[in-house]
Coordinates of C-alpha atoms and ligand atoms in Angstrom, one line a residue:
X1 CA -17.8 -22.2 19.1
X2 CA -18.3 -23.8 15.7
X3 CA -22.1 -23.4 15.9
X4 CA -24.6 -26.0 15.5
X5 CA -23.7 -28.3 12.6
X6 CA -27.0 -28.6 11.4
X7 CA -28.3 -25.0 11.3
X8 CA -30.6 -24.5 8.4
X9 CA -28.5 -25.8 5.5
X10 CA -30.6 -24.0 2.9
X11 CA -29.6 -20.6 4.5
X12 CA -26.0 -21.2 4.4
X13 CA -24.1 -19.6 1.5
X14 CA -22.2 -22.0 -0.8
X15 CA -18.7 -22.4 -0.1
X16 CA -16.3 -22.7 -3.2
X17 CA -13.1 -24.7 -3.1
X18 CA -13.9 -26.8 0.0
X19 CA -12.1 -30.2 0.3
X20 CA -14.4 -33.3 0.0
X21 CA -13.8 -34.6 3.5
X22 CA -14.6 -38.2 3.6
X23 CA -14.9 -38.4 7.3
X24 CA -17.3 -35.6 8.4
X25 CA -17.4 -37.0 12.2
X26 CA -13.7 -36.7 12.5
X27 CA -13.6 -33.2 11.0
X28 CA -16.1 -32.0 13.4
X29 CA -14.1 -33.7 16.2
X30 CA -11.1 -31.8 15.2
X31 CA -12.8 -28.7 14.7
X32 CA -14.2 -28.8 18.3
X33 CA -10.7 -29.8 19.6
X34 CA -9.3 -26.6 18.0
X35 CA -12.1 -24.4 19.2
X36 CA -11.0 -25.2 22.7
X37 CA -7.4 -24.4 22.2
X38 CA -5.6 -21.1 22.8
X39 CA -5.9 -18.5 20.0
X40 CA -2.9 -18.2 17.8
X41 CA -2.7 -14.4 17.9
X42 CA -4.6 -11.7 19.9
X43 CA -7.5 -9.3 19.1
X44 CA -5.1 -6.4 20.3
X45 CA -2.4 -7.5 17.7
X46 CA -5.2 -7.6 14.9
X47 CA -6.2 -4.0 16.1
X48 CA -2.6 -2.9 16.0
X49 CA -2.1 -4.2 12.3
X50 CA -5.5 -2.5 11.5
X51 CA -4.2 0.9 12.8
X52 CA -0.8 0.4 10.9
X53 CA -2.7 -0.5 7.6
X54 CA -5.0 2.7 8.2
X55 CA -1.6 4.6 7.8
X56 CA -1.1 3.0 4.5
X57 CA -4.6 3.7 3.5
X58 CA -3.9 7.4 4.2
X59 CA -0.6 7.4 2.4
X60 CA 1.7 7.6 5.5
X61 CA 3.3 4.1 5.4
X62 CA 3.7 1.3 2.8
X63 CA 3.1 -2.5 3.4
X64 CA 5.3 -5.4 2.1
X65 CA 3.7 -8.7 2.2
X66 CA 5.6 -11.9 1.4
X67 CA 6.1 -15.7 1.8
X68 CA 5.6 -19.1 0.3
X69 CA 2.7 -19.7 -2.0
X70 CA 2.1 -22.9 0.1
X71 CA 3.8 -23.4 3.4
X72 CA 4.4 -27.0 3.9
X73 CA 4.5 -28.9 7.4
X74 CA 8.0 -30.3 6.7
X75 CA 9.3 -27.2 5.0
X76 CA 8.7 -24.7 7.7
X77 CA 11.9 -25.3 9.5
X78 CA 13.4 -22.8 12.1
X79 CA 16.1 -22.0 9.5
X80 CA 13.7 -21.4 6.7
X81 CA 11.2 -19.5 8.8
X82 CA 14.0 -17.2 9.7
X83 CA 15.3 -16.8 6.2
X84 CA 12.0 -15.5 4.9
X85 CA 11.6 -13.3 7.9
X86 CA 15.1 -11.8 7.2
X87 CA 14.4 -11.4 3.6
X88 CA 11.0 -9.5 4.2
X89 CA 12.9 -7.4 7.0
X90 CA 15.8 -6.4 4.6
X91 CA 13.5 -5.7 1.8
X92 CA 11.4 -3.5 4.2
X93 CA 14.5 -1.7 5.1
X94 CA 15.4 -0.9 1.5
X95 CA 11.8 0.2 0.6
X96 CA 11.5 2.4 3.8
X97 CA 14.6 4.2 2.7
X98 CA 13.3 5.1 -0.8
X99 CA 9.8 5.8 0.3
X100 CA 10.8 7.8 3.5
X101 CA 7.8 6.1 5.0
X102 CA 7.5 3.2 7.6
X103 CA 6.8 -0.3 6.2
X104 CA 4.1 -2.6 7.7
X105 CA 5.7 -6.1 7.4
X106 CA 3.5 -9.1 7.0
X107 CA 4.4 -12.8 6.3
X108 CA 2.4 -15.1 4.2
X109 CA 3.4 -17.4 7.3
X110 CA 2.0 -19.4 10.0
X111 CA -1.2 -20.6 8.3
X112 CA -0.7 -20.4 4.5
X113 CA -1.3 -24.1 4.3
X114 CA -4.4 -24.3 2.0
X115 CA -4.5 -23.8 -1.9
X116 CA -7.5 -23.2 -4.2
X117 CA -7.1 -25.2 -7.4
X118 CA -8.4 -24.6 -10.9
X119 CA -9.2 -28.3 -11.2
X120 CA -10.3 -30.8 -8.5
X121 CA -8.3 -33.8 -9.9
X122 CA -4.8 -34.3 -11.2
X123 CA -3.9 -37.0 -13.9
X124 CA -0.6 -38.4 -14.3
X125 CA 0.3 -41.2 -16.6
X126 CA -3.4 -42.1 -16.9
X127 CA -4.0 -42.0 -13.2
X128 CA -6.4 -39.6 -11.8
X129 CA -6.3 -38.4 -8.2
X130 CA -7.7 -35.6 -6.1
X131 CA -5.6 -32.5 -6.6
X132 CA -3.3 -31.3 -3.7
X133 CA -5.0 -28.6 -1.8
X134 CA -2.2 -27.9 0.6
X135 CA -0.9 -29.6 3.6
X136 CA -3.9 -28.4 5.9
X137 CA -6.1 -30.7 3.6
X138 CA -4.0 -33.6 1.9
X139 CA -0.5 -34.5 0.9
X140 CA 1.7 -33.6 -2.0
X141 CA 2.6 -37.2 -2.8
X142 CA 0.8 -38.6 -5.8
X143 CA -0.7 -41.6 -4.1
X144 CA -4.5 -42.2 -3.1
X145 CA -3.8 -42.4 0.5
X146 CA -1.8 -39.1 0.6
X147 CA -4.5 -37.3 -1.5
X148 CA -7.5 -38.0 0.5
X149 CA -8.3 -35.0 2.7
X150 CA -7.5 -35.8 6.4
X151 CA -9.2 -34.0 9.0
X152 CA -6.3 -34.4 11.4
X153 CA -4.3 -32.1 9.2
X154 CA -6.1 -29.2 10.7
X155 CA -4.7 -30.0 14.0
X156 CA -1.2 -30.4 12.7
X157 CA -1.7 -27.1 10.9
X158 CA -2.6 -25.3 14.0
X159 CA 0.5 -26.7 15.8
X160 CA 2.8 -25.7 13.0
X161 CA 1.4 -22.4 12.9
X162 CA 1.8 -22.0 16.7
X163 CA 5.4 -23.2 16.4
X164 CA 6.0 -20.8 13.5
X165 CA 4.5 -17.9 15.5
X166 CA 6.7 -18.6 18.4
X167 CA 10.0 -18.4 16.2
X168 CA 8.7 -15.2 14.6
X169 CA 8.0 -13.6 18.0
X170 CA 11.3 -14.5 19.1
X171 CA 12.9 -12.9 16.0
X172 CA 10.7 -9.7 16.3
X173 CA 11.5 -9.4 20.1
X174 CA 15.2 -9.8 19.4
X175 CA 15.3 -7.3 16.6
X176 CA 12.6 -4.9 17.4
X177 CA 9.7 -3.8 15.3
X178 CA 6.3 -5.4 14.5
X179 CA 5.9 -8.5 12.1
X180 CA 2.4 -9.6 11.4
X181 CA 1.0 -12.9 9.8
X182 CA -1.6 -13.4 7.1
X183 CA -2.9 -16.3 5.0
X184 CA -5.8 -17.0 2.6
X185 CA -9.0 -17.9 4.7
X186 CA -9.9 -21.0 2.5
X187 CA -10.8 -23.9 4.5
X188 CA -13.7 -22.6 6.5
X189 CA -13.5 -25.2 9.2
X190 CA -10.0 -24.1 10.3
X191 CA -11.0 -20.5 10.2
X192 CA -14.2 -20.9 12.2
X193 CA -12.6 -23.1 14.7
X194 CA -10.0 -20.3 15.4
X195 CA -12.7 -17.6 15.6
X196 CA -13.3 -16.3 19.2
X197 CA -15.8 -13.9 20.6
X198 CA -13.5 -11.4 22.5
X199 CA -14.4 -8.2 24.5
X200 CA -13.6 -6.1 21.6
X201 CA -15.8 -8.3 19.1
X202 CA -15.5 -11.4 17.0
X203 CA -12.0 -12.1 15.5
X204 CA -10.4 -14.8 13.5
X205 CA -7.5 -15.4 15.6
X206 CA -5.6 -17.8 13.3
X207 CA -3.6 -14.7 11.9
X208 CA -3.7 -11.0 12.0
X209 CA -5.0 -10.6 8.6
X210 CA -6.7 -13.1 6.3
X211 CA -7.5 -12.8 2.7
X212 CA -10.0 -14.0 0.3
X213 CA -8.7 -15.4 -3.0
X214 CA -9.8 -14.5 -6.5
X215 CA -11.5 -17.9 -6.7
X216 CA -13.6 -17.6 -3.5
X217 CA -14.7 -14.0 -3.6
X218 CA -18.3 -14.5 -4.9
X219 CA -20.4 -11.8 -3.2
X220 CA -23.0 -14.4 -2.1
X221 CA -20.4 -16.9 -1.1
X222 CA -19.4 -18.5 2.3
X223 CA -15.9 -16.9 2.3
X224 CA -17.1 -13.2 2.1
X225 CA -19.9 -14.1 4.6
X226 CA -17.4 -15.3 7.1
X227 CA -14.7 -12.3 7.0
X228 CA -17.7 -9.9 6.9
X229 CA -18.3 -11.2 10.6
X230 CA -14.8 -10.8 11.9
X231 CA -13.0 -7.5 13.2
X232 CA -9.7 -8.4 11.7
X233 CA -8.1 -6.5 8.9
X234 CA -9.1 -8.3 5.8
X235 CA -8.1 -8.4 2.2
X236 CA -9.6 -9.5 -1.1
X237 CA -7.8 -10.5 -4.3
X238 CA -8.9 -8.6 -7.4
X239 CA -8.1 -10.4 -10.7
X240 CA -8.4 -8.9 -14.3
X241 CA -12.0 -9.6 -14.7
X242 CA -12.9 -7.5 -11.6
X243 CA -15.4 -4.6 -12.2
X244 CA -15.6 -1.4 -10.2
X245 CA -19.0 -2.6 -9.2
X246 CA -17.5 -5.7 -7.8
X247 CA -15.1 -3.7 -5.8
X248 CA -18.0 -1.2 -4.5
X249 CA -20.0 -4.2 -3.6
X250 CA -17.0 -5.6 -1.6
X251 CA -16.6 -2.3 0.4
X252 CA -20.4 -2.3 1.2
X253 CA -20.0 -5.8 2.5
X254 CA -16.7 -5.8 4.2
X255 CA -16.2 -2.2 5.2
X256 CA -19.7 -0.6 5.6
X257 CA -18.3 2.0 8.1
X258 CA -15.4 3.1 5.8
X259 CA -13.0 2.4 8.4
X260 CA -9.4 2.9 6.8
X261 CA -7.1 -0.2 7.6
X262 CA -10.1 -2.6 7.6
X263 CA -10.1 -3.6 3.9
X264 CA -7.2 -4.2 1.5
X265 CA -7.6 -4.8 -2.2
X266 CA -4.8 -7.0 -3.6
X267 CA -4.8 -6.4 -7.3
X268 CA -3.2 -9.2 -9.4
X269 CA -4.2 -8.3 -12.9
X270 CA -1.0 -9.5 -15.0
X271 CA 1.6 -7.1 -16.5
X272 CA -0.6 -7.1 -19.7
X273 CA -3.7 -5.9 -18.0
X274 CA -3.0 -3.8 -15.0
X275 CA -2.8 -0.4 -16.9
X276 CA -6.1 -1.2 -18.5
X277 CA -8.2 -2.6 -15.7
X278 CA -6.9 -0.9 -12.5
X279 CA -7.5 2.7 -13.3
X280 CA -11.2 2.3 -13.5
X281 CA -11.3 0.3 -10.1
X282 CA -9.0 2.8 -8.2
X283 CA -11.0 5.9 -9.6
X284 CA -14.5 4.7 -8.7
X285 CA -13.4 3.2 -5.2
X286 CA -11.8 6.7 -4.4
X287 CA -14.8 8.4 -5.6
X288 CA -17.1 6.4 -3.3
X289 CA -15.2 7.8 -0.2
X290 CA -13.8 4.5 0.9
X291 CA -10.4 4.4 2.1
X292 CA -8.9 1.1 1.1
X293 CA -5.3 0.0 1.1
X294 CA -4.1 -0.9 -2.6
X295 CA -1.8 -3.7 -2.7
X296 CA -0.1 -5.1 -6.0
X297 CA 0.3 -8.8 -6.2
X298 CA 2.6 -9.1 -9.3
X299 CA 2.9 -12.8 -9.3
X300 CA -0.5 -14.5 -9.9
X301 CA -1.2 -12.8 -13.2
X302 CA 2.2 -13.5 -14.5
X303 CA 2.6 -17.2 -14.4
X304 CA 4.0 -19.0 -17.5
X305 CA 5.3 -22.5 -18.3
X306 CA 9.1 -23.1 -18.3
X307 CA 10.9 -25.3 -20.8
X308 CA 10.9 -28.1 -18.3
X309 CA 7.0 -27.8 -17.8
X310 CA 7.2 -26.1 -14.4
X311 CA 5.3 -23.1 -13.6
X312 CA 7.6 -20.0 -13.6
X313 CA 7.4 -16.3 -13.5
X314 CA 9.8 -13.8 -15.1
X315 CA 11.1 -11.1 -13.0
X316 CA 10.7 -8.6 -15.7
X317 CA 7.0 -9.3 -16.0
X318 CA 6.6 -8.9 -12.1
X319 CA 8.5 -5.7 -12.2
X320 CA 6.4 -4.6 -15.2
X321 CA 3.2 -5.3 -13.3
X322 CA 4.6 -3.1 -10.2
X323 CA 5.5 -0.4 -12.6
X324 CA 2.0 -0.3 -14.2
X325 CA 0.6 -0.2 -10.7
X326 CA 2.6 2.8 -9.8
X327 CA 1.8 4.6 -12.9
X328 CA -2.0 4.0 -12.3
X329 CA -1.7 5.4 -8.9
X330 CA 0.7 8.3 -9.7
X331 CA -1.7 9.4 -12.6
X332 CA -4.9 9.3 -10.3
X333 CA -3.0 10.9 -7.2
X334 CA -3.7 7.8 -5.1
X335 CA -1.2 5.8 -2.9
X336 CA 0.4 2.8 -4.1
X337 CA 0.1 1.0 -0.8
X338 CA 2.6 -1.9 -1.4
X339 CA 3.3 -5.3 -2.8
X340 CA 2.2 -8.9 -2.0
X341 CA 4.9 -11.4 -3.2
X342 CA 5.6 -15.1 -3.3
X343 CA 9.2 -15.5 -2.1
X344 CA 11.7 -17.7 -0.4
X345 CA 14.7 -16.7 1.8
X346 CA 16.7 -19.5 0.0
X347 CA 18.4 -19.4 -3.5
X348 CA 15.6 -21.3 -5.2
X349 CA 15.5 -21.2 -9.0
X350 CA 11.7 -21.1 -9.5
X351 CA 11.4 -17.7 -11.2
X352 CA 13.5 -16.3 -14.1
X353 CA 15.9 -13.4 -14.1
X354 CA 17.5 -11.2 -11.6
X355 CA 21.0 -9.8 -11.0
X356 CA 22.1 -13.1 -9.9
X357 CA 20.3 -14.5 -13.1
X358 CA 18.2 -17.6 -13.1
X359 CA 17.9 -18.8 -16.8
X360 CA 14.8 -20.4 -18.1
X361 CA 16.8 -23.8 -18.4
X362 CA 17.9 -23.5 -14.6
X363 CA 14.3 -23.4 -13.3
X364 CA 14.2 -27.3 -12.3
X365 CA 17.6 -27.1 -10.6
X366 CA 16.2 -26.1 -7.3
X367 CA 12.6 -26.0 -7.5
X368 CA 11.0 -26.5 -4.0
X369 CA 7.6 -24.9 -4.1
X370 CA 4.7 -27.2 -3.3
X371 CA 2.6 -24.8 -5.4
X372 CA 3.5 -21.5 -7.3
X373 CA 7.1 -20.3 -8.1
X374 CA 8.8 -18.0 -5.6
X375 CA 11.2 -15.3 -5.9
X376 CA 14.5 -16.3 -4.4
X377 CA 16.2 -13.9 -1.8
X378 CA 18.3 -12.1 -4.4
X379 CA 15.3 -11.7 -6.7
X380 CA 13.3 -10.4 -3.7
X381 CA 16.0 -7.9 -2.9
X382 CA 16.4 -6.8 -6.5
X383 CA 12.7 -5.9 -6.6
X384 CA 13.0 -4.1 -3.2
X385 CA 15.5 -1.7 -4.7
X386 CA 13.4 -1.1 -7.7
X387 CA 10.5 -0.4 -5.4
X388 CA 12.7 2.2 -3.5
X389 CA 13.4 4.0 -6.6
X390 CA 9.6 3.8 -7.7
X391 CA 8.6 5.2 -4.2
X392 CA 11.4 7.9 -4.5
X393 CA 10.2 8.9 -7.8
X394 CA 13.4 8.2 -9.5
X395 CA 14.0 6.1 -12.6
X396 CA 14.5 2.4 -12.1
X397 CA 17.5 0.4 -13.3
X398 CA 15.6 -2.3 -14.9
X399 CA 16.5 -6.2 -14.2
Ligands
LIG401 C1 -2.3 -17.1 -3.8 O1 -2.2 -16.1 -3.1 O2 -1.5 -18.0 -3.6 C2 -3.4 -17.4 -4.8 C3 -4.0 -18.6 -4.9 O3 -3.8 -16.2 -5.1 P1 -5.1 -15.7 -6.1 O4 -6.3 -16.0 -5.2 O5 -5.0 -14.3 -6.5 O6 -5.2 -16.6 -7.5
LIG402 CO1 0.4 -18.8 -5.3

């Protein structure tokens, strides 16, 4: 399943952001073990999501995507899984009302355990250790033994994902309606080990949708090569340096048949850039005849530092990027497909603002994210009401 480990190295495209696994033999043993285990989701479920996203691409539905920046093995308790699920579900009900359209719900859940990093190392008080790359790779604790990439974590990630999916399936069965999972396809050993050749084609059955991040979307890189070869619906993050040519090349590579629902572009431009950069991208992609889903990630381009030194985001910036995204689509006559958010179902204080306001000085009070700051439940619902107004074409209240 994982293929011959020694297949002509020179021909393999380079993979960015991969851990420096010290024990390759252990890594291959874990990958072989995972390849022999049951898949986490089914090809039929992936196909269902692709058809639901096709409705979004055609303007007949919207999508709401959310969850932790980085799920942790210890943090994904049944209570937290349920609170994230309920938050997304409540947001979907609100947005659906305003848009008068069904909402395709998708959790950054059951596999969002790996993080790309801007620096390979982290230095504290003169000590330099490998950066935390997510629980799939190493530990958050700032010690050498915790920060060394440990292959056994791939197995633990698989088991955590299986447990999370079981809870999500139970919740969806109890309440009705579909709920899908997604994560960034970053650690290729994990993704390849859960890739299966099924009667309907090759699928990455670790999640319904996988996306490629802003730091790993090199056109000649291993990540795009990997997702080009699977039938799942896939997404690519587009940051402010993206050009229309990048977007068109991504379409040729990932969606050669121009199949609505296959490809989602998640634009994460920042509130200051979205109105400048997005119009040309959307206009040229639309003119090419491709029917992609356009999603706004208003989180990753709006990260600032709080007085305490924590990474934070202001809800007003998040909302401003969403408004810019809507303005662009409204002026081009295209469909604002939805949003992709980092959120928690708990009352964390990682982001600033909201009706039940978190002040800048309160950011450290309940900061639990292992990586980027998440909206809390109230802030997420605040945004859902704003989104409902935007879809309905009514003036927003402001936050
Ligand atoms: C993320 O979604 O957590 C992330 C790292 O995003 P991006 O690739 O857009 O920076
Ligand atoms: Co993040």
